[in-house]
CSV table of C-alpha atoms in Angstrom, one decimal:
chain,number,residue,atom,x,y,z
W,1,VAL,CA,0.0,0.0,0.0
W,2,GLY,CA,2.8,2.4,0.9
W,3,ALA,CA,4.5,2.0,-2.4
W,4,ALA,CA,1.2,2.5,-4.4
W,5,VAL,CA,0.4,5.5,-2.4
W,6,ASP,CA,3.8,7.0,-2.9
W,7,TYR,CA,3.6,6.4,-6.6
W,8,ILE,CA,0.4,8.0,-7.0
W,9,LEU,CA,1.3,11.1,-5.0
W,10,LYS,CA,4.4,11.5,-7.1
W,11,ARG,CA,2.7,10.9,-10.4
W,12,ARG,CA,-0.1,13.4,-9.7
W,13,GLY,CA,2.0,15.9,-7.9
W,14,ILE,CA,-0.1,16.0,-4.9
W,15,SER,CA,0.7,15.6,-1.1
W,16,LYS,CA,-2.5,13.7,0.2
W,17,LEU,CA,-5.0,11.4,-1.3
W,18,ASN,CA,-8.3,9.8,-0.3
W,19,LEU,CA,-8.2,6.0,0.6
W,20,LEU,CA,-11.2,3.6,0.3
W,21,GLY,CA,-11.0,0.3,2.1
W,22,TRP,CA,-13.6,-2.5,1.5
W,23,SER,CA,-13.8,-5.8,3.4
W,24,TRP,CA,-10.2,-6.8,4.5
W,25,GLY,CA,-9.0,-3.6,2.9
W,26,THR,CA,-10.5,-1.7,5.7
W,27,VAL,CA,-7.9,-3.2,8.0
W,28,THR,CA,-5.1,-2.5,5.7
W,29,MET,CA,-6.2,1.1,4.9
W,30,ALA,CA,-7.0,1.9,8.6
W,31,TRP,CA,-3.6,0.5,9.7
W,32,TYR,CA,-1.7,2.4,6.9
W,33,THR,CA,-3.5,5.7,7.9
W,34,THR,CA,-2.4,5.3,11.6
W,35,GLN,CA,1.2,5.3,10.3
W,36,ASN,CA,0.9,8.0,7.5
W,37,ASN,CA,-1.6,10.6,8.6
W,38,ALA,CA,0.3,13.2,6.6
W,39,LYS,CA,-0.4,11.4,3.3
W,40,VAL,CA,-4.1,10.7,3.8
W,41,HIS,CA,-6.8,13.4,3.1
W,42,LYS,CA,-9.9,11.3,3.9
W,43,LEU,CA,-10.5,7.7,4.8
W,44,VAL,CA,-13.7,5.6,3.8
W,45,LEU,CA,-14.2,2.2,5.3
W,46,ALA,CA,-16.9,-0.2,4.0
W,47,SER,CA,-17.8,-3.7,5.2
W,48,THR,CA,-15.5,-3.7,8.1
W,49,GLY,CA,-14.8,-6.5,10.5
W,50,ALA,CA,-14.4,-10.2,10.2
W,51,HIS,CA,-15.9,-12.2,7.3
W,52,TYR,CA,-17.7,-14.4,9.9
W,53,PRO,CA,-17.9,-12.1,12.9
W,54,GLN,CA,-19.4,-14.6,15.2
W,55,THR,CA,-16.7,-17.3,14.4
W,56,LYS,CA,-13.3,-17.5,16.0
W,57,GLY,CA,-10.5,-19.1,14.1
W,58,LEU,CA,-10.9,-20.7,10.7
W,59,PRO,CA,-14.6,-20.4,9.4
W,60,LEU,CA,-16.2,-23.9,9.2
W,61,LYS,CA,-17.9,-23.1,5.8
W,62,ILE,CA,-14.8,-21.9,4.1
W,63,MET,CA,-12.7,-24.9,5.4
W,64,LYS,CA,-15.4,-27.4,4.3
W,65,GLU,CA,-15.5,-26.0,0.8
W,66,MET,CA,-11.7,-26.0,0.5
W,67,ILE,CA,-11.5,-29.6,1.7
W,68,GLU,CA,-14.3,-30.7,-0.7
W,69,TRP,CA,-13.1,-28.8,-3.8
W,70,GLY,CA,-9.4,-28.4,-3.2
W,71,TYR,CA,-7.6,-25.1,-2.6
W,72,GLU,CA,-7.0,-24.2,-6.2
W,73,LYS,CA,-10.6,-24.9,-7.3
W,74,TYR,CA,-11.9,-23.0,-4.3
W,75,GLU,CA,-9.8,-19.9,-5.2
W,76,ARG,CA,-10.7,-20.2,-8.9
W,77,ASP,CA,-14.4,-20.5,-8.4
W,78,HIS,CA,-14.7,-17.8,-5.8
W,79,THR,CA,-12.6,-15.4,-7.9
W,80,ILE,CA,-14.9,-15.9,-10.9
W,81,LEU,CA,-18.1,-15.7,-8.8
W,82,VAL,CA,-17.3,-12.4,-7.1
W,83,GLY,CA,-15.4,-10.9,-10.0
W,84,TRP,CA,-17.9,-10.9,-12.8
W,85,THR,CA,-21.5,-11.3,-13.7
W,86,ASP,CA,-22.7,-14.5,-15.4
W,87,ASP,CA,-23.3,-12.6,-18.7
W,88,TYR,CA,-19.7,-11.3,-18.8
W,89,VAL,CA,-18.3,-14.6,-18.0
W,90,LYS,CA,-20.3,-16.2,-21.0
W,91,ALA,CA,-19.5,-13.4,-23.4
W,92,HIS,CA,-15.8,-13.1,-22.7
W,93,PRO,CA,-14.4,-16.5,-21.7
W,94,GLU,CA,-11.0,-15.8,-23.3
W,95,LYS,CA,-10.6,-12.7,-21.1
W,96,ILE,CA,-11.6,-14.6,-18.0
W,97,GLU,CA,-9.2,-17.4,-18.7
W,98,ALA,CA,-6.3,-14.9,-19.4
W,99,TYR,CA,-6.8,-13.3,-16.1
W,100,MET,CA,-7.3,-16.5,-14.3
W,101,LYS,CA,-4.1,-17.8,-15.8
W,102,VAL,CA,-2.1,-15.0,-14.2
W,103,ARG,CA,-4.2,-15.2,-11.0
W,104,MET,CA,-3.6,-18.9,-10.5
W,105,THR,CA,0.0,-18.8,-11.4
W,106,ASN,CA,0.5,-16.3,-8.6
W,107,LEU,CA,-1.6,-18.1,-6.1
W,108,CYS,CA,-0.2,-17.9,-2.6
W,109,PRO,CA,0.6,-21.0,-0.7
W,110,VAL,CA,-2.4,-22.4,1.2
W,111,GLU,CA,-0.6,-21.8,4.6
W,112,PHE,CA,-0.4,-18.1,3.8
W,113,TYR,CA,-4.0,-18.0,2.9
W,114,LEU,CA,-5.0,-19.7,6.1
W,115,ARG,CA,-2.9,-17.2,8.1
W,116,HIS,CA,-4.8,-14.4,6.4
W,117,LEU,CA,-8.0,-15.9,7.3
W,118,ILE,CA,-7.1,-16.3,11.0
W,119,ALA,CA,-5.8,-12.6,11.0
W,120,ARG,CA,-9.0,-11.4,9.5
W,121,GLN,CA,-11.1,-13.3,12.0
W,122,SER,CA,-9.2,-12.1,15.1
W,123,HIS,CA,-7.9,-8.6,14.1
W,124,ASP,CA,-8.8,-5.8,16.4
W,125,THR,CA,-7.3,-2.3,15.7
W,126,SER,CA,-9.6,-0.4,18.1
W,127,ALA,CA,-6.6,0.7,20.2
W,128,ARG,CA,-5.1,2.4,17.2
W,129,LEU,CA,-8.3,4.5,16.3
W,130,LYS,CA,-6.9,7.4,18.2
W,131,ASP,CA,-4.0,7.6,15.7
W,132,ILE,CA,-6.3,8.3,12.7
W,133,LYS,CA,-6.8,12.0,12.2
W,134,GLN,CA,-8.6,12.1,9.0
W,135,PRO,CA,-12.5,12.4,8.7
W,136,THR,CA,-13.7,8.9,8.5
W,137,LEU,CA,-16.9,7.6,6.8
W,138,ILE,CA,-18.2,4.2,7.7
W,139,LEU,CA,-21.0,2.5,5.6
W,140,VAL,CA,-22.6,-0.4,7.3
W,141,GLY,CA,-25.9,-2.3,6.9
W,142,ASP,CA,-28.4,-2.5,9.9
W,143,GLY,CA,-27.9,-6.3,10.3
W,144,ALA,CA,-24.0,-5.9,10.4
W,145,PHE,CA,-24.3,-2.9,12.8
W,146,GLN,CA,-26.3,-5.1,15.3
W,147,MET,CA,-23.2,-7.4,15.4
W,148,THR,CA,-20.5,-4.7,15.6
W,149,GLY,CA,-22.1,-1.3,16.6
W,150,THR,CA,-21.0,-1.4,20.2
W,151,GLU,CA,-17.5,-0.8,18.9
W,152,LEU,CA,-18.5,2.8,18.8
W,153,SER,CA,-17.7,2.8,22.5
W,154,SER,CA,-14.1,2.5,21.5
W,155,CYS,CA,-14.4,5.5,19.1
W,156,VAL,CA,-15.7,7.6,22.1
W,157,ARG,CA,-13.1,6.3,24.4
W,158,TYR,CA,-10.2,7.0,22.1
W,159,ARG,CA,-11.7,10.4,21.0
W,160,GLN,CA,-12.4,9.3,17.4
W,161,ALA,CA,-15.1,11.0,15.4
W,162,PRO,CA,-16.2,8.8,12.4
W,163,ILE,CA,-19.4,9.5,10.5
W,164,VAL,CA,-21.3,6.2,10.6
W,165,ILE,CA,-24.0,5.7,7.9
W,166,ILE,CA,-26.3,2.8,8.8
W,167,LEU,CA,-28.1,1.7,5.6
W,168,ASN,CA,-31.3,0.5,7.3
W,169,ASN,CA,-33.3,-1.6,4.9
W,170,HIS,CA,-34.9,-3.7,7.8
W,171,GLY,CA,-33.0,-6.9,7.5
W,172,TYR,CA,-30.6,-8.8,5.3
W,173,SER,CA,-31.5,-7.7,1.7
W,174,THR,CA,-28.5,-9.7,0.1
W,175,GLU,CA,-29.7,-12.9,1.8
W,176,ARG,CA,-33.2,-12.3,0.7
W,177,GLU,CA,-32.1,-12.5,-2.9
W,178,ILE,CA,-30.2,-15.8,-2.1
W,179,LEU,CA,-33.0,-17.4,0.0
W,180,GLU,CA,-36.2,-15.6,1.1
W,181,GLY,CA,-37.5,-16.4,4.5
W,182,PRO,CA,-38.3,-14.9,8.0
W,183,PHE,CA,-34.7,-15.5,9.2
W,184,ASN,CA,-33.8,-12.5,7.1
W,185,ASP,CA,-35.8,-10.2,9.3
W,186,ILE,CA,-34.2,-8.5,12.3
W,187,HIS,CA,-35.6,-6.7,15.3
W,188,GLU,CA,-35.7,-3.0,14.6
W,189,TRP,CA,-33.4,-0.8,16.7
W,190,GLN,CA,-33.5,2.9,17.2
W,191,TYR,CA,-29.9,3.1,15.9
W,192,GLU,CA,-29.4,6.7,16.3
W,193,ARG,CA,-29.9,6.3,20.1
W,194,ILE,CA,-26.6,4.2,20.4
W,195,CYS,CA,-24.8,7.5,21.1
W,196,ASP,CA,-26.9,7.7,24.4
W,197,LEU,CA,-25.8,4.2,25.3
W,198,VAL,CA,-22.1,4.6,24.7
W,199,GLY,CA,-22.0,8.1,26.2
W,200,GLY,CA,-20.9,10.2,23.3
W,201,GLY,CA,-21.8,11.4,19.8
W,202,ALA,CA,-24.8,12.6,17.9
W,203,GLY,CA,-27.4,10.5,16.3
W,204,SER,CA,-29.9,11.3,13.5
W,205,ARG,CA,-32.9,9.4,12.0
W,206,ILE,CA,-33.1,10.2,8.2
W,207,THR,CA,-36.0,9.6,5.9
W,208,THR,CA,-35.4,11.9,2.9
W,209,GLN,CA,-32.6,12.8,0.5
W,210,GLN,CA,-32.6,16.4,1.5
W,211,ASP,CA,-32.3,15.5,5.2
W,212,PHE,CA,-29.4,13.1,4.5
W,213,GLU,CA,-27.4,15.7,2.6
W,214,GLN,CA,-28.0,18.3,5.3
W,215,ARG,CA,-26.9,15.7,8.1
W,216,VAL,CA,-23.9,14.7,6.2
W,217,ALA,CA,-22.8,18.3,5.8
W,218,ALA,CA,-23.4,19.0,9.5
W,219,ALA,CA,-21.3,16.0,10.5
W,220,LEU,CA,-18.5,17.0,8.3
W,221,ALA,CA,-18.5,20.4,9.9
W,222,ASP,CA,-18.5,19.0,13.4
W,223,PRO,CA,-15.3,16.7,13.6
W,224,ALA,CA,-15.3,16.7,17.4
W,225,GLN,CA,-17.7,13.8,17.9
W,226,VAL,CA,-19.2,10.7,16.5
W,227,HIS,CA,-22.0,11.0,14.2
W,228,VAL,CA,-24.5,8.1,13.6
W,229,LEU,CA,-27.0,8.4,10.7
W,230,ASN,CA,-29.8,5.9,10.7
W,231,VAL,CA,-30.8,6.1,7.0
W,232,LEU,CA,-34.2,4.4,6.4
W,233,LEU,CA,-34.3,2.7,3.1
W,234,ASN,CA,-37.0,0.8,1.2
W,235,PRO,CA,-36.3,-3.0,1.7
W,236,ALA,CA,-36.9,-3.5,-2.0
W,237,ASP,CA,-34.3,-0.9,-3.1
W,238,ARG,CA,-31.4,-3.0,-4.1
W,239,SER,CA,-28.5,-2.3,-6.5
W,240,PRO,CA,-28.5,-4.3,-9.8
W,241,GLY,CA,-24.9,-5.6,-8.9
W,242,MET,CA,-25.9,-6.9,-5.5
W,243,VAL,CA,-29.0,-8.7,-7.0
W,244,ARG,CA,-26.8,-10.4,-9.7
W,245,LEU,CA,-24.3,-11.5,-7.1
W,246,ALA,CA,-26.8,-12.7,-4.7
W,247,ARG,CA,-28.7,-14.6,-7.3
W,248,ARG,CA,-25.6,-16.3,-8.5
W,249,LEU,CA,-24.8,-17.4,-4.9
W,250,GLY,CA,-28.3,-18.6,-4.5
W,251,LYS,CA,-28.0,-20.7,-7.7
W,252,LYS,CA,-24.8,-22.1,-6.5
W,253,LEU,CA,-26.1,-23.0,-3.1
W,254,SER,CA,-29.1,-24.8,-4.6
W,255,THR,CA,-26.8,-27.1,-6.5
W,256,ASP,CA,-24.4,-27.7,-3.7
W,257,LYS,CA,-24.3,-31.2,-2.1
W,258,PRO,CA,-26.3,-31.4,1.2
């Protein structure tokens, strides 16, 4: 990351840039920022935390698939699954194979991959939050927030002031596209009131686009405290990309061996 950042700064003739971390990249970008505040203008983190937040150690589902399929097939199939749509794979098989040839040639040893999984499942950088000086925007779904939201206590403790936008669509919308059922429903929280619970920050309940823009602007102008924005969304409002991926996962699960 450091080499890439230095290259971009030099190439563009700038002193700071914005960093976006997604999934495991949130850990990498947050850690880099704690070490290099002077080079980071703004930090955006999305889908933070462990892949299986209630699991310690190596996740059973991943290990089961790796044992049944083999490491190389597991990596190949998952790379294609999350990398492209079904239509693109069918229309450009030669491009997919050209990429996969490079990807599989440079596949890390299975031991390294397992170490990565262990690190992802057990990482905790909350003690370093105080070292991040940039405005930080966190995007999280309501279901994920119910599993991780109390970590805002660490932000208050270490005097961090992220802007947390909770995309509240009343349950697990991705999972609804995979397999519909009442298990995708979750108990509705008054998420904006978590600031009262942890003893710091300001919470807002948002129902309109105008209100959202005003609240974000107000949060950016007030970097001294945490801001939690409970953004109410229509449960049926789903991006085309998410729908495509979820349906492909659903189709795969329906053909898996019991």
